[in-house]
Coordinates of C-alpha atoms in Angstrom, one line a residue:
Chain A
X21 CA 4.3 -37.5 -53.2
X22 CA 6.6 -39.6 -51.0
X23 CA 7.1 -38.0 -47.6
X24 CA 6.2 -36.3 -44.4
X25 CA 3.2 -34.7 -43.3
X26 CA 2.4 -32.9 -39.9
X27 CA -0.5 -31.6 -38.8
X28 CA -1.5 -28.3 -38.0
X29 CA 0.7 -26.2 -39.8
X30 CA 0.5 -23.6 -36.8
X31 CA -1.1 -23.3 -34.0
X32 CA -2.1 -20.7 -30.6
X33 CA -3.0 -22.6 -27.3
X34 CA -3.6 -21.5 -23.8
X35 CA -1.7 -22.6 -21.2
X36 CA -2.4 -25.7 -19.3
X37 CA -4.7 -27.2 -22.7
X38 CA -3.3 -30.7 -23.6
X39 CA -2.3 -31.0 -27.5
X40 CA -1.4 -33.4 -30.4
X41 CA 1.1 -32.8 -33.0
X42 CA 0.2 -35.7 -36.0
X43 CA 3.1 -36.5 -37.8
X44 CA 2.9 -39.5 -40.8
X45 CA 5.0 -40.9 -43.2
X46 CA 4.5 -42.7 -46.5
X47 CA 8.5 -44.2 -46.9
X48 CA 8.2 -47.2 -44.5
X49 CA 10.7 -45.6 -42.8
X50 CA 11.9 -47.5 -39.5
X51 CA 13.3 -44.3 -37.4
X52 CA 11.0 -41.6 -36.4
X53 CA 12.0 -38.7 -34.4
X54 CA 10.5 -35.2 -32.7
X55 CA 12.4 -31.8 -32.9
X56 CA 12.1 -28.8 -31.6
X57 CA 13.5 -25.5 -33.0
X58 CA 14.4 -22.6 -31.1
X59 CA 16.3 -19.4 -31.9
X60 CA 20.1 -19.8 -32.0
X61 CA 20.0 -22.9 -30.2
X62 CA 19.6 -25.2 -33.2
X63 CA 17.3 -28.5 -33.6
X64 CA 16.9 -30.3 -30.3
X65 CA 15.6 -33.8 -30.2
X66 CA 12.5 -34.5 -28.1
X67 CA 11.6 -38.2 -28.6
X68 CA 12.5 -40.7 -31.0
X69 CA 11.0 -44.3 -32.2
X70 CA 13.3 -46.5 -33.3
X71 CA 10.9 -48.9 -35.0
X72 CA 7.2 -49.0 -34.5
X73 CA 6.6 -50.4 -30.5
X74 CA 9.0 -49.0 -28.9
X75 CA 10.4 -44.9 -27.8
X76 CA 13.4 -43.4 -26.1
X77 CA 13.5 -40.1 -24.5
X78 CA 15.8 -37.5 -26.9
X79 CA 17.5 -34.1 -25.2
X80 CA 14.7 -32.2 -24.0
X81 CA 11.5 -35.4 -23.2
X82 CA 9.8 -32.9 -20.1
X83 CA 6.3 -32.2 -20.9
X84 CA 6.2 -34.2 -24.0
X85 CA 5.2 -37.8 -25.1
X86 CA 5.1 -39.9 -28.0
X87 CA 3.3 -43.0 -29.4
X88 CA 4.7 -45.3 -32.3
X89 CA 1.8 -47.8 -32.7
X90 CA 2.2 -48.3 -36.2
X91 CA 5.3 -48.1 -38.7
X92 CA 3.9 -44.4 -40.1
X93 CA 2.6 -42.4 -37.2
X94 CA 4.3 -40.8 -34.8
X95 CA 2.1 -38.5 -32.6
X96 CA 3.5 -36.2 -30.0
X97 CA 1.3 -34.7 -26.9
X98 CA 1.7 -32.3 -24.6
X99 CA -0.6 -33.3 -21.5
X100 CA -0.4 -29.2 -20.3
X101 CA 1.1 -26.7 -22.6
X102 CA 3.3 -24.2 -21.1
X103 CA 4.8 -21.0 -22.8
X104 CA 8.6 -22.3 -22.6
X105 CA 6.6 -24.8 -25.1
X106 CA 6.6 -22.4 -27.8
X107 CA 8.6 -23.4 -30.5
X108 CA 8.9 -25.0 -34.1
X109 CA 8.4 -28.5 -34.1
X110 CA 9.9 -30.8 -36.9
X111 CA 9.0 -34.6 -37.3
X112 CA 11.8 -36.5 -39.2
X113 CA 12.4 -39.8 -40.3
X114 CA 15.2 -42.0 -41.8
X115 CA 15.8 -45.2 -43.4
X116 CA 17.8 -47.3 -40.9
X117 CA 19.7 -45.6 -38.0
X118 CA 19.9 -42.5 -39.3
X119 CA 23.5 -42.4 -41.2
X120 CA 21.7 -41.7 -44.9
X121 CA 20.2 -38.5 -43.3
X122 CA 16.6 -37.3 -42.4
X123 CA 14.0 -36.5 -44.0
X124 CA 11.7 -33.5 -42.8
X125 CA 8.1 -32.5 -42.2
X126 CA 7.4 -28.6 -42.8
X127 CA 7.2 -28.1 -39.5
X128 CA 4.3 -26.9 -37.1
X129 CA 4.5 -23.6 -35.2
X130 CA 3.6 -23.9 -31.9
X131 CA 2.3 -20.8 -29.5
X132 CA 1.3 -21.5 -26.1
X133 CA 0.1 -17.8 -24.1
Chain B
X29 CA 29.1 -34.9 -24.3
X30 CA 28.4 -33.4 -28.1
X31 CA 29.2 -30.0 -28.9
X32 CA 29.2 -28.9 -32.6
X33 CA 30.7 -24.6 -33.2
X34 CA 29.5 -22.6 -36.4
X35 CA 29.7 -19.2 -37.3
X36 CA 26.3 -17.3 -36.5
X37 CA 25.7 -15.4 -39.7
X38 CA 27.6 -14.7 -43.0
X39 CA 27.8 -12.7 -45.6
X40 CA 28.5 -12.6 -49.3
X41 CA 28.5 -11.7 -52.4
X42 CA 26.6 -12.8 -55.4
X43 CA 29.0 -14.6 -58.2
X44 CA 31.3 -15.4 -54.9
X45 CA 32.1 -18.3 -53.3
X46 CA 32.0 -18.8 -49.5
X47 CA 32.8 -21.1 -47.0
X48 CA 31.4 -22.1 -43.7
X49 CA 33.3 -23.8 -40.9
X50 CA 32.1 -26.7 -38.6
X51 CA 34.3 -28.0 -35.7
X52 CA 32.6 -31.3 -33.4
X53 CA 33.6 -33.0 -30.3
X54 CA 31.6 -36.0 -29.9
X55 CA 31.7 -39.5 -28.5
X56 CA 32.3 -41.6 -31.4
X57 CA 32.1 -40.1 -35.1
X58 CA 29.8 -42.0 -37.7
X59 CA 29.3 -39.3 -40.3
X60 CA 28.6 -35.6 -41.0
X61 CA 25.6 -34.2 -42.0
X62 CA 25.1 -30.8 -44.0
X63 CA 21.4 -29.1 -44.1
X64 CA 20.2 -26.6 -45.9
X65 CA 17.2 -24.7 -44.1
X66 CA 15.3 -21.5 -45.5
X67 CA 13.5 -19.2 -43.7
X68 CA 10.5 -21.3 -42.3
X69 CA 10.7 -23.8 -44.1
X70 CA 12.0 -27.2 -43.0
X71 CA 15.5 -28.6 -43.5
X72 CA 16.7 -30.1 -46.8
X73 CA 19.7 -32.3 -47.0
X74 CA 22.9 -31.1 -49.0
X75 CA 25.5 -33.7 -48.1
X76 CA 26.9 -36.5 -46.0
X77 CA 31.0 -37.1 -45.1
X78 CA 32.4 -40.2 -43.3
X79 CA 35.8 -40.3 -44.8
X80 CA 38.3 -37.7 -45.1
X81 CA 38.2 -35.5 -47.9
X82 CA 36.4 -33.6 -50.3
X83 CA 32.7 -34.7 -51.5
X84 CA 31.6 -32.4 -54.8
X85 CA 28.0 -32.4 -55.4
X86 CA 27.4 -29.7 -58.3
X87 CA 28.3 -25.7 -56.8
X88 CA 28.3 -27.3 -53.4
X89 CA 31.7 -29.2 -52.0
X90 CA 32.1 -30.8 -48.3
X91 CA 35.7 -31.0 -46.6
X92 CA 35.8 -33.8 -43.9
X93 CA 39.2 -33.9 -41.2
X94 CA 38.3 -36.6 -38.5
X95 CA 41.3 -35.7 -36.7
X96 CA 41.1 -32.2 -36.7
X97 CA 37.0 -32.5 -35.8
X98 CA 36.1 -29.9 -38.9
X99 CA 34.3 -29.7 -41.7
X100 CA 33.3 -26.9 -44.4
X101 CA 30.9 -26.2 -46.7
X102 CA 32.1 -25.2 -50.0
X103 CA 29.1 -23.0 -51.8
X104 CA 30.8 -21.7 -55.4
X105 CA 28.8 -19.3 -57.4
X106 CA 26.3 -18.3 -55.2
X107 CA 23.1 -17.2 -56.4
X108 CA 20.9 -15.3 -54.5
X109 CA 18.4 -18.4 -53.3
X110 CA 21.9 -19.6 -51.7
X111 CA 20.4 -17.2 -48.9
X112 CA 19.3 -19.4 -45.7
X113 CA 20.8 -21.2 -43.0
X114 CA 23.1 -24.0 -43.1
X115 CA 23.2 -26.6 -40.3
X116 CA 25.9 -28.9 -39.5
X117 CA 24.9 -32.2 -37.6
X118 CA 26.8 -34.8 -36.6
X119 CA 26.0 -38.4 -35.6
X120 CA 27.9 -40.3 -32.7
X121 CA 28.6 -44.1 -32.4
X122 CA 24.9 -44.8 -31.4
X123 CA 23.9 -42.8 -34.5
X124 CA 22.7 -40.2 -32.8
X125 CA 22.7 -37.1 -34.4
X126 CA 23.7 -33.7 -33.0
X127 CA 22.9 -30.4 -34.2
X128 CA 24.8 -27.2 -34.4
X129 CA 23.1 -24.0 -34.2
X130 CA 22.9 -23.3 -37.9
X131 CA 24.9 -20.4 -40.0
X132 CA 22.3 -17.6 -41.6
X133 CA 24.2 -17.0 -45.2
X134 CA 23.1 -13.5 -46.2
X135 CA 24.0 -13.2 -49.6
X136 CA 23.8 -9.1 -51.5
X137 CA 23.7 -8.1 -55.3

């Protein structure tokens, strides 16, 4: 089945441990992007990849970074978790720049303590 | 900057219809976006408006006014998996997209 998958479903990590979220995608999508969910503050955009090679820094880039070495993968790291880090994180991707609309991993659920 | 407004949470009744309210500034317009998100789960997409007017897509409309900066989502006959959040995004000359906070639809017997 066409998609998005993300890996681990949830997590629990101390503070200061360093941490991959995998994220791949089987639509030869060019755009690839990193979101974080919070409580009433809606879907806030980490990093994105425009096309494999090259990222930009989204709304919220501090503590985080990405890779895009190949069209499907885009991993993101955090070099030393920290409990404001807790969150839902959401890998997306889209055909194009975006304007047909994303499509979604289901998410990981990040706790840092 | 962006800013996208939504009502929090709704509520309504099954067999109703309901409709929730989006109002944008941004810098540039290029489309809007409607999600649908339930409860853990990741976010679906429901529809897509870059011209004025009304998109129908089954028990689901869309309402676009670029000049006013608003949009609504039109849910007819709701049913009660209709229950979830709904999340308004918008994307800005650079095809950016911007998120609003999301409106949880509660929907009772």
């Amino acid at each position: 089945i066409a998609g998005i998958t993300q890996a681990p479903t949830s997590q629990i990590l101390a503070a200061g441990r360093r941490m991959t979220l995998r994220c791949t995608q089987d639509m030869r999508h060019n755009a690839m992007y990193w979101y974080r969910q919070d409580l009433g503050l809606g879907l806030r955009l980490i990093h994105y990849s425009n096309t494999a090679g090259t990222t930009g820094k989204g709304e919220v880039p501090d503590g985080y970074s990405v890779s895009r070495a190949n069209t499907d993968d885009f991993p993101l790291t955090l070099a030393s978790a920290v409990p404001s880090q807790t969150s839902v994180y959401f890998c997306a991707s889209s055909e194009g720049a975006g304007q047909y609309g994303y499509t979604f991993g289901s998410g990981t659920r990040l706790t840092v303590v | 900057g962006q800013n996208i407004d939504q009502p929090t949470e709704m509520t309504a009744t099954e067999g109703a219809i309901v409709q929730i309210n989006c109002t944008y500034q941004t810098s540039g317009f290029n489309g809007l976006f409607w999600y649908q998100q339930h409860a853990g789960e990741a976010p679906t997409f429901l529809s897509y408006n870059v011209l004025d007017g009304l998109e129908e897509k089954g028990r689901f409309s869309s309402f676009l006014s670029r000049s006013k900066g608003y949009s609504y989502l039109l849910l007819k006959e709701l049913q009660m998996k209709d229950s979830a959040s709904y999340l308004c995004a918008v994307t800005d000359s650079n095809y950016q997209l911007t998120w609003g906070a999301g409106t949880k639809l509660i929907i009772k017997p």
